[in-house]
DNA sequence: TTGTAAGCGTTATCAA
DNA sequence: TTGATAACGCTTACAA
């Protein structure tokens, strides 16, 4: 592998000149530059970013920390789509992405800060992380710039990207109320997710605004998992025939509720209306197709990387968060209640 | 950020000793080691892998080159699941992953070799790349170890992981023949995919083995895309009512054919049997659920990274490829033909 | 068992 | 406009 030394020797100039010529500095003679560029090409030179990063103390790398990057994520594609957005945005501004995957085992061995500093990443994007994850505290304490996806944490050089979860939930519930439903249950995700609290808040607020009672017994825990949602919904729906609609905090859980309803012989949407959240790819393909609150996952990723790079450049010190819109997508799992 | 120099100074020893102590060399006094480890902890030291890589000329990094890492991949989840496998396998052996995403624009600016050398990756895994992609030739020419997913290329330090596509296709077609079908069409992917040729070969071989004719007009091109498959299948099925079964080279294309069939008023599987390939998440959720040839995508990724690291360690110079099994998953899109 | 010194491939400071 | 030289944080002969 050719280095600038080789070029310098071959071109008969000093390494300093080579470095400056190749980096486009103005204080180098056109003829010299031409000569250097030619020999560089001839020697098939590529710069060594490791060495450059070392001396400049800038790695042009963003760490991507995905908690439990694993197959279970395959179903909702959330992680993947966000990642695509991050990737596009990062490469737009010349950053490379390094993938840290962590699980609780590794986490015990290596702290967040260690992970980042070892690889000298300039900043990190964290995704799929639970509110009680020890990494979060570390991030606040460390001074490594970081952007969270769907966790509302703020601090010096720490920001987040999310969608308006309260509003999204309100839209979903309002849609059901407008159809005439009054007995509306909710299947929520686990408490360790920021979005759970938000979506519940939207659910409760909308009920209250419509003058409907909020009943704790109507709120089930589906852990964001399809089978857990099914397991929770089955006995509930059996015990509560008065319930005509269910709002689910994720599409995956909505699938579980659909399964439970089918096992109980309930027709969707005639006997039971269901609304999900996320608009995962699957939701278009279920039968019937799922009404849901759509989030632009790609854009979330794109904005996350954009926010991080702007923090890195210290563009706008006040811009520490990004709340995107979401929208109601009415498909075929919702209809007026049967009376 | 503390460096070994800081530790050396603070502990009153030389940097050499610090380096050796921290790296577990045996030729260092237990007491000294203890002292060094303590001060390292106290100073909250993390090693700088950049510096280490530079001097050792080993980056402990694998490049992940995904052609067009984008939203269109969201539907089949193929890329994502393979990535999960790669990630797990790589972290098992202490490698980090750096994500190169390329599109044809960037590719013009930067060659494969440049990309790799700049970031000093030790090896690369290439995924989603077409047979006519210029990067492939570059790989062969460069001497950077590389493993392809689903492209059968071999060379010095170059290998691949795939599943037995010919056999998979044969299973699919045999299943249809066993059900009693004789007029079996195929919707294939584009010619730039290695797997297209293989799956076609399996299709033709199985027909021939069963004494059935192979008709070129029965082989359509769906470009691996759902809408293209639908567009190709619609007029074909209309013009060929004698066809009672279709084998598709991907599940996504099978979805397209199902759409076309529905538009033509054909019932699945009564009027038309359909078999896909891949076993994507969606295939379980279509109505009816899709019969398909399942590939373990996670395992493909896992084996790819394992193969690459074994090439890097020069474990077994003859082990340059890995062909995994696939299996027929019979769901509800296949049935005996109506007579 | 420990330390000195050179070197990895860059960039940056300063003087020429 | 150019070139010595030091520095980035680390590993590794080699010497002590």
XYZ file of C-alpha atoms in Angstrom, chain A:
339
model
C 0.000 0.000 0.000
C 1.381 3.295 -1.080
C 1.703 6.046 1.513
C 2.368 9.709 1.157
C 6.005 8.922 1.850
C 6.155 6.800 -1.256
C 4.571 9.548 -3.261
C 6.954 12.086 -1.830
C 9.946 9.971 -2.700
C 8.679 9.157 -6.164
C 7.746 12.740 -6.935
C 10.852 14.176 -5.353
C 9.041 16.425 -2.887
C 8.432 16.376 0.844
C 5.573 14.604 2.581
C 4.261 17.945 3.744
C 3.812 19.067 0.199
C 2.151 15.843 -0.751
C -0.286 16.138 2.109
C -1.146 19.694 1.210
C -1.438 19.017 -2.475
C -3.745 16.079 -1.958
C -5.891 17.977 0.501
C -6.420 20.833 -1.871
C -4.522 23.544 -0.060
C -3.962 26.635 -2.111
C -0.342 27.187 -1.208
C 1.065 24.666 -3.600
C 2.289 25.252 -7.089
C -0.038 24.021 -9.802
C 2.695 22.113 -11.496
C 3.752 20.432 -8.266
C 0.180 19.539 -7.487
C -0.325 18.009 -10.882
C 2.824 15.971 -10.473
C 1.777 14.754 -7.050
C -1.715 13.876 -8.135
C -0.369 11.911 -11.034
C 2.077 9.908 -8.987
C -0.638 9.308 -6.402
C -2.865 7.846 -9.063
C -0.027 5.892 -10.522
C 0.883 4.359 -7.190
C -2.783 3.640 -6.583
C -2.731 5.590 -3.380
C -5.545 5.708 -0.857
C -5.221 7.784 2.282
C -5.190 5.936 5.573
C -8.068 7.337 7.554
C -6.794 5.672 10.697
C -3.660 7.752 10.668
C -5.546 10.846 9.704
C -8.087 10.378 12.455
C -5.360 9.808 14.972
C -3.606 13.053 14.317
C -6.701 15.130 13.681
C -8.563 13.630 16.569
C -11.630 13.299 14.352
C -12.735 9.946 13.096
C -15.617 10.955 10.838
C -17.480 8.040 12.299
C -20.818 7.742 13.974
C -21.558 4.844 16.256
C -24.860 3.103 15.838
C -25.952 1.459 19.031
C -28.882 -0.842 18.524
C -29.985 -2.643 21.589
C -30.487 -6.262 20.703
C -30.099 -6.068 16.980
C -31.700 -9.379 16.349
C -34.197 -11.411 14.478
C -37.119 -10.363 16.573
C -36.740 -6.987 14.935
C -37.347 -8.628 11.604
C -41.046 -8.539 11.974
C -41.562 -4.892 12.374
C -38.695 -3.643 10.244
C -38.600 -0.597 12.406
C -34.920 -0.859 13.158
C -34.065 -1.528 9.560
C -35.924 1.413 8.125
C -34.523 3.797 10.687
C -31.076 2.498 9.876
C -31.542 3.179 6.188
C -32.379 6.764 6.984
C -29.392 7.140 9.254
C -27.143 5.635 6.659
C -28.287 7.921 3.872
C -28.073 10.983 6.000
C -24.659 10.115 7.375
C -23.170 9.401 3.997
C -24.548 12.698 2.730
C -22.200 14.477 5.088
C -19.276 12.093 4.745
C -19.611 10.122 7.927
C -19.241 6.400 8.135
C -21.273 4.236 10.421
C -19.904 1.738 12.835
C -22.273 -0.803 14.209
C -22.210 -1.549 17.893
C -24.588 -4.254 18.815
C -25.018 -4.772 22.473
C -26.767 -7.202 24.650
C -26.846 -7.302 28.400
C -23.919 -9.690 28.551
C -21.585 -7.414 26.668
C -22.886 -4.406 28.447
C -21.529 -5.735 31.698
C -18.097 -5.994 30.214
C -17.909 -2.731 28.432
C -19.435 0.579 29.256
C -20.972 2.798 26.654
C -18.218 5.316 27.040
C -15.552 2.704 26.601
C -17.197 1.430 23.460
C -17.279 4.889 21.971
C -13.862 6.011 23.012
C -12.142 2.867 21.917
C -13.458 3.341 18.452
C -13.126 7.095 18.663
C -16.572 7.742 17.306
C -17.534 11.363 17.262
C -21.109 10.756 18.221
C -23.681 8.055 18.662
C -27.214 7.274 17.667
C -29.096 5.027 20.049
C -32.033 3.027 19.015
C -34.324 0.438 20.496
C -33.121 1.224 23.944
C -35.321 0.938 26.995
C -35.789 3.758 29.449
C -34.208 1.773 32.260
C -31.175 0.866 30.207
C -27.982 1.718 32.112
C -26.475 3.137 28.941
C -28.799 6.111 29.116
C -27.366 7.389 32.361
C -23.901 6.884 31.015
C -24.671 8.967 27.987
C -25.765 11.901 30.081
C -22.635 11.641 32.189
C -20.231 11.156 29.336
C -19.783 14.089 27.068
C -20.136 12.176 23.854
C -22.735 13.710 21.580
C -25.709 11.450 21.196
C -29.113 11.311 19.590
C -31.799 8.940 20.778
C -34.559 7.524 18.692
C -37.836 7.451 20.579
C -36.445 8.232 24.012
C -36.911 11.769 25.174
C -33.639 12.578 26.818
C -31.998 15.935 26.658
C -28.721 17.267 27.895
C -25.552 18.862 26.747
C -24.945 17.466 23.283
C -27.750 14.992 23.772
C -30.965 15.105 21.805
C -33.665 12.898 20.379
C -35.948 12.226 17.469
C -39.445 10.942 17.862
C -42.924 11.427 16.500
C -45.814 13.067 18.266
C -46.980 10.009 20.122
C -49.636 11.702 22.218
C -51.187 13.242 19.162
C -50.958 10.012 17.202
C -52.785 8.110 19.904
C -55.395 10.817 20.087
C -56.024 10.567 16.359
C -56.451 6.839 16.635
C -58.904 7.048 19.492
C -60.766 9.969 17.969
C -61.233 7.920 14.832
C -62.844 5.163 16.889
C -65.024 7.604 18.791
C -66.148 9.228 15.573
C -67.232 5.833 14.331
C -69.450 5.569 17.383
C -67.359 3.453 19.745
C -67.578 4.153 23.451
C -66.072 1.028 24.973
C -62.486 1.308 23.781
C -59.711 -0.744 25.328
C -55.985 -0.220 24.898
C -53.165 -2.704 24.598
C -50.032 -0.871 25.609
C -46.333 -1.773 25.403
C -44.062 -2.219 28.371
C -43.335 0.550 30.827
C -39.696 0.796 29.862
C -40.581 2.459 26.602
C -41.038 6.152 26.456
C -43.646 5.854 23.782
C -45.855 3.698 26.009
C -46.484 6.509 28.425
C -47.093 8.951 25.610
C -49.530 6.783 23.745
C -51.409 6.012 26.896
C -51.622 9.686 27.637
C -53.092 10.337 24.206
C -55.591 7.521 24.686
C -56.718 8.838 28.047
C -56.832 12.436 26.970
C -58.983 11.714 23.983
C -61.427 9.637 26.003
C -61.665 12.366 28.591
C -62.134 15.041 25.957
C -65.040 13.051 24.586
C -66.552 12.697 28.022
C -65.877 8.983 28.164
C -64.591 7.283 31.308
C -60.997 6.060 31.544
C -60.950 2.603 33.050
C -57.672 1.094 34.227
C -59.011 -2.368 33.633
C -59.314 -1.511 29.961
C -55.595 -1.023 29.637
C -53.680 -4.225 28.985
C -49.976 -4.879 28.764
C -48.800 -6.511 25.564
C -45.067 -5.922 26.069
C -44.849 -4.818 22.406
C -44.963 -8.496 21.530
C -47.472 -10.196 19.302
C -47.958 -13.332 21.441
C -48.110 -11.352 24.678
C -50.772 -9.101 23.222
C -52.715 -12.115 22.065
C -52.423 -13.722 25.486
C -53.597 -10.575 27.219
C -56.406 -9.805 24.803
C -57.959 -13.253 24.673
C -59.295 -13.497 28.256
C -60.033 -9.793 28.306
C -62.214 -9.837 25.221
C -63.931 -12.942 26.495
C -64.715 -11.255 29.810
C -65.667 -7.930 28.238
C -68.111 -8.459 25.375
C -69.094 -4.803 25.715
C -65.739 -3.714 24.305
C -66.123 -2.933 20.611
C -62.762 -1.423 19.831
C -59.114 -1.785 20.790
C -56.310 0.697 20.306
C -52.892 -0.948 20.257
C -49.624 0.850 20.919
C -47.957 -1.095 18.105
C -48.952 -2.921 14.958
C -47.315 -6.095 16.126
C -49.562 -6.119 19.171
C -52.533 -5.353 16.958
C -51.732 -8.545 15.059
C -51.864 -10.396 18.351
C -55.233 -8.900 19.183
C -56.530 -9.858 15.749
C -55.451 -13.414 16.436
C -57.231 -13.418 19.774
C -60.375 -11.998 18.211
C -60.371 -14.659 15.546
C -60.005 -17.403 18.107
C -63.029 -15.972 19.881
C -65.024 -15.942 16.701
C -65.178 -12.172 16.591
C -65.293 -10.672 13.131
C -63.069 -7.716 12.337
C -64.237 -4.990 11.981
C -67.916 -5.902 12.398
C -67.615 -7.158 15.964
C -64.325 -5.552 16.927
C -62.469 -2.556 15.537
C -58.707 -2.464 15.895
C -56.199 0.357 15.409
C -52.448 -0.155 15.535
C -49.427 2.127 15.683
C -46.299 2.259 13.468
C -47.534 1.244 10.020
C -45.182 -1.669 9.638
C -44.984 -3.382 6.291
C -47.092 -6.282 7.504
C -50.044 -4.112 8.371
C -50.945 -3.716 4.729
C -51.072 -7.449 4.272
C -53.115 -8.693 7.181
C -56.675 -9.667 6.505
C -58.279 -7.325 6.819
C -55.564 -4.706 6.360
C -54.852 -2.820 9.550
C -55.899 0.726 10.337
C -52.956 2.345 12.062
C -51.004 5.448 12.980
C -48.164 5.744 10.493
C -44.702 6.924 11.390
C -42.092 7.662 8.792
C -39.325 5.480 10.138
C -36.889 6.296 7.389
C -37.271 9.964 8.088
C -36.768 9.396 11.788
C -33.411 7.875 11.016
C -32.554 10.553 8.535
C -33.348 13.314 10.979
C -31.502 11.558 13.775
C -28.262 11.532 11.837
C -28.852 15.070 10.660
C -29.428 16.230 14.201
C -26.311 14.469 15.404
C -24.089 15.953 12.750
C -25.478 19.370 13.459
C -24.679 18.884 17.135
C -21.185 17.812 16.135
C -20.711 20.901 14.058
C -22.317 22.928 16.800
C -24.581 24.438 14.195
C -27.485 25.414 16.356
C -26.953 24.771 20.043
C -30.640 25.090 20.772
C -31.752 22.494 18.297
C -31.699 19.374 20.403
C -34.809 17.546 19.383
C -36.938 16.722 16.440
C -40.567 15.710 16.707
C -41.997 14.433 13.477
C -45.607 14.187 12.477
C -47.471 10.966 12.227
C -50.759 10.326 10.491
C -53.781 8.117 10.667
C -53.981 5.491 7.957
C -57.492 4.138 7.721
C -57.640 0.648 6.302
C -60.187 -2.039 7.008
C -60.033 -3.032 10.660
C -62.257 -0.205 11.817
C -65.991 0.270 11.372
C -68.953 1.482 13.382
C -69.857 -0.787 16.283
C -72.656 -3.307 15.841
C -75.573 -2.430 17.976
